Structure formats: C-alpha cells, structure tokens
Amino acid sequence: MKYSIVKYIGLVGALLLGGCNDWLDVDPKSQIKQEVLFESEAGFRDALTGIYTVMARKQMYGGNETMGFLDMVGQVYTDVAYDYTDVLNYDYEATKVEQCIDTIWRGNYNAIANCNHILANIDERKNVFSSCVYEAVKAEAMALRGFLHFDLLRGFAPSYLRGADKAAIPYVEKVTNEPIAQLTVAEVIDKVIGDVETARELIREVDPIGPAHDSYTEQGYETEDYIQGDGFWLYRKSRLNYYGMTALLARVYLYKGDKENALECAKEVIDSKKFTLLEESQLVTTKTWGLLCSENEYISSLYVYDMEKGRSDVYFGEESSMKCHISDTRRASVFGTPGEDIDWRNQNMFFLKTGEAKTYVGKYRGVNRIPLLKLSEMYLIAAEASGDKGYLQTLRDHRGYVNYPLEENCDLAAEIEAEYRKEFIAEGQLFYYYKRLDYVTLPEMGVVMTGNYVFPMPDDEIEFGDIK
C-alpha cells in the first residue's frame, strides 16, 4: 500500500465527491471550483450530499465496510470467492486483502477531507444560507467527520479495552498539506465525542426528525416543513440526523466503556418513538425484510440507487463475484433452537435463487438503503450498559421469541452476543463487537484473533507520517 500521508491525510486537492480526482479544481457541469461551489447554499448542500455518495461506494460502506470485507474478517461467512479466502485467513499482506484495507483507509480519509472543506468555508459564508440549513450542514459535516474517524480507529488501532493509551490514528480537523500526527486511542475517542456532541446540539432544534418536532414521516411528505430547500429536508433517515448522532454517541461511549452515557444516549433514541421495531403483522406484506427494516428501524443509512444489482448481486449468489455464503450448519448454529423455526430473520433474510443450490443473504434485495445505525442496536446497547434484560427481551419479542422469554438468571452477556450474531449479518458490526470485548477466539469457530484485530496501516503512512 504505497501512498503519501500528504495526499490522503494532507487533504488538499484530490477530492472524490464527483468521481473525479480534481472535483473541486475544475469547472464544467457538476465539477466546480471550490470558491464557486461554496458561494451558495446549494453548493454546500451538494458538497454534503457528495460525502454520503462517496461513503455508499463499494470500496467503503457500500461494500467493504459493511457486507464485504468487515464481515469476512468477522467470520460471518463460511466461504467466499476463492480470491477472497485470504481475508477469512487474516492474511493482511495478500494482494486482495491489502487492496481492501487500502480502500478503507483512503476512502474514509478522503470523505473526511470533504467534511473539512465544508467546515473550513461554512462560517464565513453563513449569510448564504436560508433558515436552519446552516446548522444542519455544519452539524452533519462535523458528525460525519467523527463517524468516519471512529471507524478508522476501530479498524486500524487497538481497542479501547486493550490499549487506550496506545498510538492510534491521525484525527484530521483542518485542510492542510502538512502531516498529521497520531493521537492515542483515548484521544481519538474524545475527539469523536467532541465533534458529535457539538454537532448534535447544533442540529437539535432544526432537524425535522429531532426532538423539536412531535412526529416525522417519510410517507408522502404532506407537511411543507419537510419540502423546503429543494428537498434538502427529505429522507432524514438517509442522513446522519439528530438521532443518528445520538445513536453514534451510544456506540462510541460503549466502546469507551462509559456505560452511563451509552445508556443515556440509547434510551433517548428508544424513547423518542421516532423509530419502531417490526411487528409480526408487518411480515405478511409483500415488502422484503430489508425494506421493512429501513422503513421502521433504520436510524441513519446510506442510499444506494442500484442496491440489488450493484450490491446484493455482487456479494450474494452463486453468480456473484464475491459468493459470500453462510452454510446451513453455520446458520443453524447462529439461530439455534428454536430460532431456526421461529426467528423472523432466519425466515425472511435469506433467499434461494431458481437453479441455485445454496441460500444466500437477502437483506439487500428490494431495498435501497444500507444501515449505518439501527434501533435494534440501541436495545442491545441499553441491555449491556444497564444490565437490564428487559431491553433484550423487547428486541427478541420483535424477532419472533415472544413465547420464549429469557430465563430469570440468564447469562445476559451470552444472550447479547447471540443477538449480535443474528442481527448484524452483512452489516460489518460483528468484527467490531468482538474487538471491543477482546474476544481471544470467535464463538464456536475456534479462530484465534490475537494479532488480527488491527489492520496494518499503509507503508508510506508509516514512513512519512511519523506513524508509530
């Protein structure tokens, strides 16, 4: 992995929002010079939308950081295409694996660059904004910067539990061509929390899906409040909205081991009633599992216009290029007894194409969003942070286990682990769960994880960026 920290953390020039390496340096059609782009509110909105578009690419959260590479290293799949088996074996020096790790590092820092360009220009251009848009754009750019750094931290640094005071990653907060020094794991966590807390307060009163509004819907948009600004306020669940920021904080605080704040944030999302767990009656519709979840349970997500052809068919199926498959034996192990028969996920999340012999994950069929943060995770965080199994039982009730209550003296940690293994298939969160809790071996697989939790940083970052 050979590239310079100046190019990808220095953050000058080579931005990717428009799919062109010089997106902010040219001036035809949608590719606009920076000084022109940030002359108007529309330019700022377009730049922000572009960050989400970059994040949705297969190299990032549209693949590698969700259903692809991260779930391979999380051992979600029993087998994958032959040229990706090195990922399952943690051969981080293999060419294909190195490419995956490379694109995560470059992609996240490139999106961070775009966040910083917005933040570097927005205050001095505040006068170009209509009511409330300034607060929303600035808040989302700041929170996305925290989100992207946090996932880099979870991938390329020791866990907080294993090494809070160890060198981690650079936290980039400005547009510069100078190398950025590493911070410790704890320092990066505090930076993430600072960015997201500030952003959350900034957007609290203006977000249509925030606490200042009694209700929110994405069905029809009959209220003019949601249709101002050329649609900027539409589809807030496809952005890092106020509750997405709150859910992110719950995730970050739990990673830090701060259960009190993790619980407070998770409860705020749950108690908002803006998101609901699925009901059994909803499963009788023609809507797919993924679409039902996106309509009800997704807090923040990424829109992908060609999800089935461009994602699901790439990763899942015998004709796919990745062939990410979960065997019947593994599936039985994950869902257990009686889960194989009653778990709604097991019954609705897999598919068998005509003429194929294997069942594959069908979570992304008939849907156009990839989840970043979900309501179900808030129930799991609340259960772990509080020690109250009631939160876990509520989630289980909405997954088919209403007649199978948890035992009074159940092993809550083991039950939470079981739910993570079922709930986050093809979402990239299981690897981070194991890492946060420092699993030495993975459940029922005997895979030894010592030395495998930290992705190697690119060689030139080490040489040039004073990376330890």
Coordinates of C-alpha atoms in Angstrom, one line a residue:
M1 CA 0.0 0.0 0.0
K2 CA 2.1 2.9 -1.3
Y3 CA 0.8 6.4 -1.0
S4 CA 1.7 9.5 0.9
I5 CA 0.1 10.9 4.0
V6 CA 0.3 14.3 2.3
K7 CA -2.0 13.1 -0.4
Y8 CA -4.6 11.3 1.6
I9 CA -4.4 13.0 5.0
G10 CA -3.0 16.3 3.9
L11 CA -6.4 16.8 2.3
V12 CA -5.5 19.3 -0.5
G13 CA -6.8 19.0 -4.0
A14 CA -7.7 15.3 -4.7
L15 CA -11.3 15.1 -3.5
L16 CA -13.6 12.5 -4.9
L17 CA -17.2 13.7 -4.5
G18 CA -17.8 13.8 -8.2
G19 CA -15.9 10.7 -9.1
C20 CA -13.0 12.9 -10.4
N21 CA -9.7 13.3 -8.7
D22 CA -9.9 17.1 -9.2
W23 CA -13.6 17.5 -8.4
L24 CA -13.1 20.9 -6.7
D25 CA -10.5 22.1 -9.2
V26 CA -12.3 22.0 -12.5
D27 CA -15.3 23.9 -13.7
P28 CA -17.5 22.0 -16.2
K29 CA -21.1 20.9 -15.4
S30 CA -21.2 19.3 -11.9
Q31 CA -17.4 19.6 -11.3
I32 CA -16.9 23.1 -9.8
K33 CA -14.1 25.1 -8.3
Q34 CA -14.1 25.3 -4.6
E35 CA -14.6 29.1 -4.5
V36 CA -17.6 28.7 -6.8
L37 CA -19.1 25.7 -5.0
F38 CA -19.2 27.5 -1.7
E39 CA -20.7 30.7 -3.0
S40 CA -24.2 29.4 -2.4
E41 CA -26.3 27.3 -0.1
A42 CA -26.9 24.9 -2.9
G43 CA -23.2 24.4 -3.3
F44 CA -22.8 23.5 0.4
R45 CA -25.8 21.1 0.2
D46 CA -24.3 19.4 -2.9
A47 CA -20.9 19.0 -1.2
L48 CA -22.6 17.4 1.8
T49 CA -24.7 15.1 -0.3
G50 CA -21.5 14.1 -2.2
I51 CA -19.9 12.8 1.1
Y52 CA -22.8 10.4 1.5
T53 CA -22.4 9.4 -2.1
V54 CA -18.7 8.6 -1.6
M55 CA -19.5 6.7 1.5
A56 CA -22.0 4.5 -0.4
R57 CA -19.4 3.2 -2.8
K58 CA -18.5 -0.5 -2.7
Q59 CA -15.0 0.4 -1.6
M60 CA -16.5 1.9 1.6
Y61 CA -19.8 1.4 3.4
G62 CA -21.5 0.2 0.2
G63 CA -19.4 -2.9 0.4
N64 CA -16.0 -3.2 2.2
E65 CA -17.1 -1.6 5.5
T66 CA -20.5 -3.5 5.7
M67 CA -21.4 -6.6 3.8
G68 CA -18.0 -7.3 2.4
F69 CA -14.5 -7.2 3.9
L70 CA -15.6 -6.4 7.5
D71 CA -18.0 -9.3 7.7
M72 CA -15.4 -11.6 6.1
V73 CA -12.9 -10.8 8.9
G74 CA -15.8 -11.1 11.4
Q75 CA -16.2 -14.7 10.2
V76 CA -19.9 -14.1 9.3
Y77 CA -19.5 -16.2 6.1
T78 CA -18.4 -19.8 5.9
D79 CA -17.0 -19.4 2.4
V80 CA -16.3 -16.6 -0.2
A81 CA -15.0 -16.4 -3.7
Y82 CA -11.6 -18.1 -3.9
D83 CA -9.7 -14.9 -4.4
Y84 CA -11.1 -13.6 -1.1
T85 CA -10.2 -16.6 1.1
D86 CA -7.1 -14.8 2.3
V87 CA -9.5 -12.3 4.0
L88 CA -11.0 -15.2 6.0
N89 CA -7.5 -16.3 6.9
Y90 CA -6.4 -12.8 8.0
D91 CA -3.5 -12.7 5.5
Y92 CA -3.3 -8.9 5.6
E93 CA -0.3 -8.9 3.3
A94 CA -2.1 -10.7 0.5
T95 CA -2.8 -8.5 -2.5
K96 CA -6.6 -8.7 -2.5
V97 CA -6.7 -8.1 1.3
E98 CA -4.2 -5.2 1.1
Q99 CA -6.4 -3.6 -1.6
C100 CA -9.5 -3.8 0.7
I101 CA -7.7 -2.3 3.7
D102 CA -6.2 0.3 1.4
T103 CA -9.5 1.5 0.1
I104 CA -11.0 1.7 3.6
W105 CA -8.1 4.0 4.8
R106 CA -8.1 6.1 1.7
G107 CA -11.9 6.3 1.3
N108 CA -12.6 7.3 4.9
Y109 CA -9.8 10.0 5.0
N110 CA -10.9 11.3 1.6
A111 CA -14.5 11.7 2.9
I112 CA -13.0 13.4 6.0
A113 CA -11.2 15.8 3.6
N114 CA -14.6 16.8 2.2
C115 CA -16.1 17.3 5.6
N116 CA -13.2 19.6 6.4
H117 CA -13.5 21.6 3.3
I118 CA -17.2 22.3 4.2
L119 CA -16.3 23.2 7.7
A120 CA -13.4 25.4 6.6
N121 CA -15.7 27.6 4.5
I122 CA -19.1 27.5 6.2
D123 CA -18.8 30.0 8.9
E124 CA -17.6 32.8 6.7
R125 CA -20.4 32.1 4.2
K126 CA -23.2 31.8 6.8
N127 CA -25.0 34.6 5.1
V128 CA -25.8 32.5 2.0
F129 CA -28.0 30.1 4.0
S130 CA -31.7 30.1 4.5
S131 CA -33.3 29.4 7.8
C132 CA -31.8 26.3 9.7
V133 CA -29.8 25.0 6.7
Y134 CA -26.5 26.4 8.0
E135 CA -26.9 24.5 11.3
A136 CA -27.8 21.2 9.6
V137 CA -25.0 21.3 7.0
K138 CA -22.4 22.2 9.6
A139 CA -23.7 19.6 12.1
E140 CA -23.8 16.8 9.6
A141 CA -20.3 17.6 8.3
M142 CA -18.9 17.6 11.8
A143 CA -20.7 14.4 12.9
L144 CA -19.7 12.6 9.7
R145 CA -16.1 13.6 10.4
G146 CA -16.4 11.9 13.8
F147 CA -18.2 8.9 12.4
L148 CA -15.5 8.3 9.8
H149 CA -12.6 8.7 12.2
F150 CA -14.3 6.3 14.7
D151 CA -14.4 3.5 12.2
L152 CA -10.8 4.1 11.2
L153 CA -10.0 3.9 14.9
R154 CA -11.9 0.6 15.2
G155 CA -10.1 -0.8 12.3
F156 CA -6.5 0.5 12.5
A157 CA -5.9 0.8 16.2
P158 CA -6.0 -1.3 19.3
S159 CA -9.4 -1.5 21.1
Y160 CA -10.0 0.9 24.0
L161 CA -10.1 -2.1 26.3
R162 CA -6.8 -3.4 25.1
G163 CA -4.8 -0.1 24.7
A164 CA -6.5 3.3 25.5
D165 CA -3.1 4.9 25.8
K166 CA -1.6 3.4 22.7
A167 CA -0.9 5.2 19.4
A168 CA -3.9 5.2 17.1
I169 CA -4.6 7.3 14.0
P170 CA -4.4 10.9 13.0
Y171 CA -7.5 12.9 13.7
V172 CA -7.7 15.4 10.9
E173 CA -9.7 18.6 11.7
K174 CA -8.4 21.1 9.0
V175 CA -7.5 21.4 5.4
T176 CA -3.7 21.2 5.3
N177 CA -0.8 19.7 3.3
E178 CA 1.2 19.0 6.5
P179 CA 1.5 15.5 8.0
I180 CA -0.9 15.0 10.9
A181 CA 0.5 13.2 14.0
Q182 CA -1.2 10.2 15.6
L183 CA -3.2 10.6 18.7
T184 CA -3.8 7.8 21.3
V185 CA -6.9 5.7 21.2
A186 CA -8.4 7.6 24.1
E187 CA -7.6 11.0 22.5
V188 CA -9.3 9.9 19.2
I189 CA -12.4 8.7 21.1
D190 CA -12.6 12.1 22.9
K191 CA -12.2 13.9 19.6
V192 CA -15.1 11.9 18.1
I193 CA -17.3 12.5 21.1
G194 CA -16.5 16.2 21.0
D195 CA -17.3 16.5 17.3
V196 CA -20.6 14.6 17.6
E197 CA -21.8 16.2 20.8
T198 CA -21.2 19.7 19.3
A199 CA -23.0 18.6 16.1
R200 CA -25.9 17.2 18.0
E201 CA -26.5 20.3 19.9
L202 CA -26.3 22.4 16.7
I203 CA -28.9 20.4 14.9
R204 CA -31.2 19.6 17.8
E205 CA -33.8 22.4 17.2
V206 CA -33.8 22.3 13.4
D207 CA -33.8 18.6 12.4
P208 CA -37.4 17.5 11.3
I209 CA -36.6 14.1 12.9
G210 CA -35.2 15.7 16.0
P211 CA -36.8 16.3 19.5
A212 CA -38.2 19.7 18.5
H213 CA -40.7 18.0 16.2
D214 CA -43.5 15.8 17.5
S215 CA -43.7 13.5 14.6
Y216 CA -41.8 12.5 11.5
T217 CA -42.8 10.6 8.4
E218 CA -41.2 9.6 5.1
Q219 CA -44.5 8.6 3.7
G220 CA -45.8 11.4 1.4
Y221 CA -44.3 14.5 3.0
E222 CA -47.6 16.3 3.4
T223 CA -46.1 18.9 5.6
E224 CA -44.4 21.8 3.9
D225 CA -41.8 21.9 6.6
Y226 CA -40.2 18.8 5.0
I227 CA -40.3 20.1 1.5
Q228 CA -38.3 23.3 1.8
G229 CA -34.9 23.8 0.3
D230 CA -35.3 21.8 -2.9
G231 CA -35.8 18.6 -0.9
F232 CA -32.9 19.1 1.4
W233 CA -35.1 18.1 4.4
L234 CA -36.4 15.0 2.8
Y235 CA -35.5 11.4 3.8
R236 CA -33.7 12.3 7.0
K237 CA -33.2 8.6 7.8
S238 CA -30.8 8.6 4.8
R239 CA -28.5 11.1 6.6
L240 CA -26.7 11.4 9.9
N241 CA -29.7 13.1 11.6
Y242 CA -30.0 14.2 15.2
Y243 CA -30.9 10.7 16.5
G244 CA -28.3 9.2 14.2
M245 CA -25.8 11.3 16.1
T246 CA -27.2 10.3 19.4
A247 CA -27.1 6.6 18.4
L248 CA -23.5 7.1 17.2
L249 CA -22.6 8.5 20.7
A250 CA -24.2 5.5 22.3
R251 CA -21.9 3.3 20.2
V252 CA -18.8 5.4 20.9
Y253 CA -19.5 5.6 24.7
L254 CA -19.9 1.9 24.9
Y255 CA -16.7 1.3 23.0
K256 CA -15.0 3.6 25.6
G257 CA -16.6 1.6 28.4
D258 CA -18.7 4.6 29.6
K259 CA -21.9 2.7 30.2
E260 CA -23.7 5.5 31.9
N261 CA -23.5 7.8 28.9
A262 CA -24.1 4.9 26.4
L263 CA -27.3 4.0 28.2
E264 CA -28.5 7.6 28.3
C265 CA -28.0 8.1 24.6
A266 CA -29.5 4.7 23.6
K267 CA -32.6 5.4 25.8
E268 CA -33.0 8.8 24.2
V269 CA -33.3 7.2 20.8
I270 CA -35.6 4.4 22.0
D271 CA -37.8 6.8 24.0
S272 CA -38.1 9.2 21.1
K273 CA -40.6 6.9 19.4
K274 CA -39.4 8.1 16.0
F275 CA -38.3 4.5 15.2
T276 CA -40.2 1.3 15.8
L277 CA -39.2 -2.4 16.0
L278 CA -41.0 -4.6 13.5
E279 CA -44.3 -6.2 14.4
E280 CA -45.3 -9.7 13.2
S281 CA -48.3 -8.3 11.3
Q282 CA -45.9 -6.4 9.0
L283 CA -44.3 -9.5 7.8
V284 CA -47.4 -10.6 5.8
T285 CA -46.9 -7.8 3.3
T286 CA -45.0 -8.2 0.0
K287 CA -42.2 -5.9 1.3
T288 CA -38.9 -7.5 1.8
W289 CA -37.2 -7.8 5.3
G290 CA -34.7 -5.2 4.3
L291 CA -37.3 -2.7 3.2
L292 CA -39.4 -3.2 6.3
C293 CA -36.4 -2.6 8.5
S294 CA -35.4 0.5 6.5
E295 CA -38.8 2.0 6.9
N296 CA -39.1 1.3 10.6
E297 CA -35.8 0.5 12.3
Y298 CA -33.1 2.4 10.5
I299 CA -31.9 5.5 12.3
S300 CA -29.3 6.6 9.8
S301 CA -28.5 4.9 6.5
L302 CA -26.9 5.3 3.0
Y303 CA -29.0 5.5 -0.1
V304 CA -27.8 3.2 -3.0
Y305 CA -29.8 3.5 -6.2
D306 CA -28.8 0.2 -7.6
M307 CA -28.7 -1.8 -4.4
E308 CA -29.8 -5.2 -5.8
K309 CA -27.8 -5.3 -9.0
G310 CA -24.8 -3.2 -7.7
R311 CA -24.6 -4.7 -4.2
S312 CA -26.7 -7.8 -3.4
D313 CA -26.0 -9.5 -6.7
V314 CA -22.3 -8.6 -6.3
Y315 CA -21.9 -10.2 -2.9
F316 CA -24.6 -12.9 -2.6
G317 CA -25.5 -15.7 -5.0
E318 CA -23.7 -18.4 -7.0
E319 CA -23.3 -16.0 -9.9
S320 CA -22.0 -13.2 -7.8
S321 CA -18.3 -12.1 -7.8
M322 CA -17.9 -12.4 -4.0
K323 CA -20.0 -15.5 -3.3
C324 CA -20.4 -14.6 0.4
H325 CA -22.2 -17.6 1.8
I326 CA -23.4 -18.9 5.2
S327 CA -23.7 -22.6 5.3
D328 CA -26.8 -24.4 6.7
T329 CA -24.6 -25.7 9.5
R330 CA -23.4 -22.2 10.5
R331 CA -26.9 -20.8 10.1
A332 CA -28.3 -23.4 12.4
S333 CA -25.5 -22.6 14.9
V334 CA -26.3 -18.8 14.7
F335 CA -30.0 -19.1 15.1
G336 CA -30.1 -22.1 17.3
T337 CA -33.1 -24.0 18.6
P338 CA -35.9 -22.8 18.4
G339 CA -34.6 -19.9 16.4
E340 CA -34.3 -21.9 13.1
D341 CA -38.0 -22.2 13.1
I342 CA -39.3 -19.1 14.7
D343 CA -36.7 -16.3 14.2
W344 CA -38.1 -13.8 11.8
R345 CA -34.7 -13.0 10.5
N346 CA -33.9 -16.6 9.7
Q347 CA -37.2 -16.9 7.9
N348 CA -37.0 -13.7 5.9
M349 CA -33.4 -12.6 5.5
F350 CA -32.1 -15.4 3.2
F351 CA -33.0 -16.4 -0.4
L352 CA -32.5 -19.2 -2.8
K353 CA -32.5 -18.3 -6.5
T354 CA -34.0 -20.6 -9.1
G355 CA -31.4 -23.0 -10.2
E356 CA -29.0 -22.4 -7.3
A357 CA -28.1 -24.9 -4.6
K358 CA -27.2 -22.6 -1.8
T359 CA -29.2 -20.0 0.2
Y360 CA -27.6 -16.5 0.5
V361 CA -28.2 -13.4 2.5
G362 CA -31.1 -11.4 1.0
K363 CA -31.1 -8.4 3.3
Y364 CA -30.4 -6.0 0.4
R365 CA -33.0 -7.3 -2.0
G366 CA -35.9 -5.0 -2.7
V367 CA -34.3 -2.1 -0.7
N368 CA -32.3 1.0 -1.5
R369 CA -30.6 1.7 1.9
I370 CA -27.6 0.3 3.8
P371 CA -27.9 0.7 7.5
L372 CA -25.3 2.7 9.5
L373 CA -27.2 2.8 12.8
K374 CA -30.3 0.8 13.7
L375 CA -32.9 0.9 16.6
S376 CA -32.1 -2.8 17.4
E377 CA -28.5 -1.8 18.3
M378 CA -29.9 0.7 20.8
Y379 CA -31.8 -2.0 22.6
L380 CA -28.6 -4.1 22.7
I381 CA -26.5 -1.2 24.0
A382 CA -29.1 -0.4 26.6
A383 CA -29.2 -4.0 27.8
E384 CA -25.4 -4.3 28.1
A385 CA -25.0 -0.8 29.6
S386 CA -27.8 -1.3 32.2
G387 CA -27.7 -5.0 32.9
D388 CA -31.5 -5.0 32.4
K389 CA -32.5 -8.0 30.3
G390 CA -35.8 -6.3 29.6
Y391 CA -34.3 -4.3 26.7
L392 CA -33.0 -7.6 25.2
Q393 CA -36.4 -9.3 25.7
T394 CA -38.2 -6.5 23.9
L395 CA -35.9 -6.9 20.9
R396 CA -36.4 -10.7 21.0
D397 CA -40.1 -10.2 21.2
H398 CA -39.9 -8.3 17.9
R399 CA -37.8 -11.1 16.3
G400 CA -40.2 -14.0 16.9
Y401 CA -39.4 -15.0 20.5
V402 CA -42.4 -13.6 22.3
N403 CA -43.3 -17.1 23.6
Y404 CA -39.7 -17.8 24.6
P405 CA -38.8 -15.4 27.4
L406 CA -35.3 -15.2 28.7
E407 CA -34.6 -17.2 31.9
E408 CA -34.6 -15.2 35.1
N409 CA -30.9 -15.9 35.7
C410 CA -29.8 -16.0 32.1
D411 CA -26.2 -15.2 31.1
L412 CA -27.0 -11.7 29.7
A413 CA -23.6 -11.2 28.0
A414 CA -24.0 -14.5 26.2
E415 CA -27.6 -13.7 25.1
I416 CA -26.5 -10.3 23.8
E417 CA -23.7 -11.9 21.8
A418 CA -26.2 -14.3 20.3
E419 CA -28.3 -11.4 19.2
Y420 CA -25.4 -9.6 17.6
R421 CA -24.6 -12.6 15.6
K422 CA -28.2 -12.8 14.2
E423 CA -28.9 -9.1 13.9
F424 CA -25.9 -7.7 12.1
I425 CA -25.3 -10.2 9.3
A426 CA -23.9 -8.3 6.3
E427 CA -23.6 -5.0 8.2
G428 CA -20.0 -5.0 9.3
Q429 CA -20.6 -4.6 13.0
L430 CA -19.8 -8.1 14.3
F431 CA -16.0 -7.8 13.9
Y432 CA -16.1 -4.5 15.9
Y433 CA -18.2 -6.2 18.6
Y434 CA -15.7 -9.0 19.1
K435 CA -12.8 -6.5 19.1
R436 CA -14.4 -4.1 21.6
L437 CA -14.8 -7.0 24.1
D438 CA -11.4 -8.5 23.2
Y439 CA -12.6 -12.0 22.2
V440 CA -9.5 -14.2 22.1
T441 CA -11.3 -16.7 19.9
L442 CA -14.6 -16.3 18.0
P443 CA -17.7 -18.2 19.1
E444 CA -17.9 -21.8 18.0
M445 CA -15.3 -21.3 15.4
G446 CA -12.0 -21.5 17.4
V447 CA -10.5 -18.8 15.2
V448 CA -7.7 -17.2 17.3
M449 CA -7.8 -13.4 17.0
T450 CA -4.6 -12.5 18.6
G451 CA -2.8 -10.1 16.2
N452 CA -5.8 -10.0 13.8
Y453 CA -7.8 -7.2 15.2
V454 CA -5.7 -4.3 14.0
F455 CA -5.4 -3.7 10.3
P456 CA -1.9 -2.7 9.1
M457 CA -1.6 0.9 8.1
P458 CA -0.3 1.7 4.6
D459 CA 3.5 1.6 4.4
D460 CA 4.0 5.2 3.3
E461 CA 1.9 6.4 6.1
I462 CA 4.4 4.8 8.5
E463 CA 7.4 6.2 6.6
F464 CA 6.2 9.8 6.1
G465 CA 3.5 10.5 8.7
D466 CA 5.5 9.7 11.8
I467 CA 3.2 6.7 12.4
K468 CA 4.4 4.5 15.2

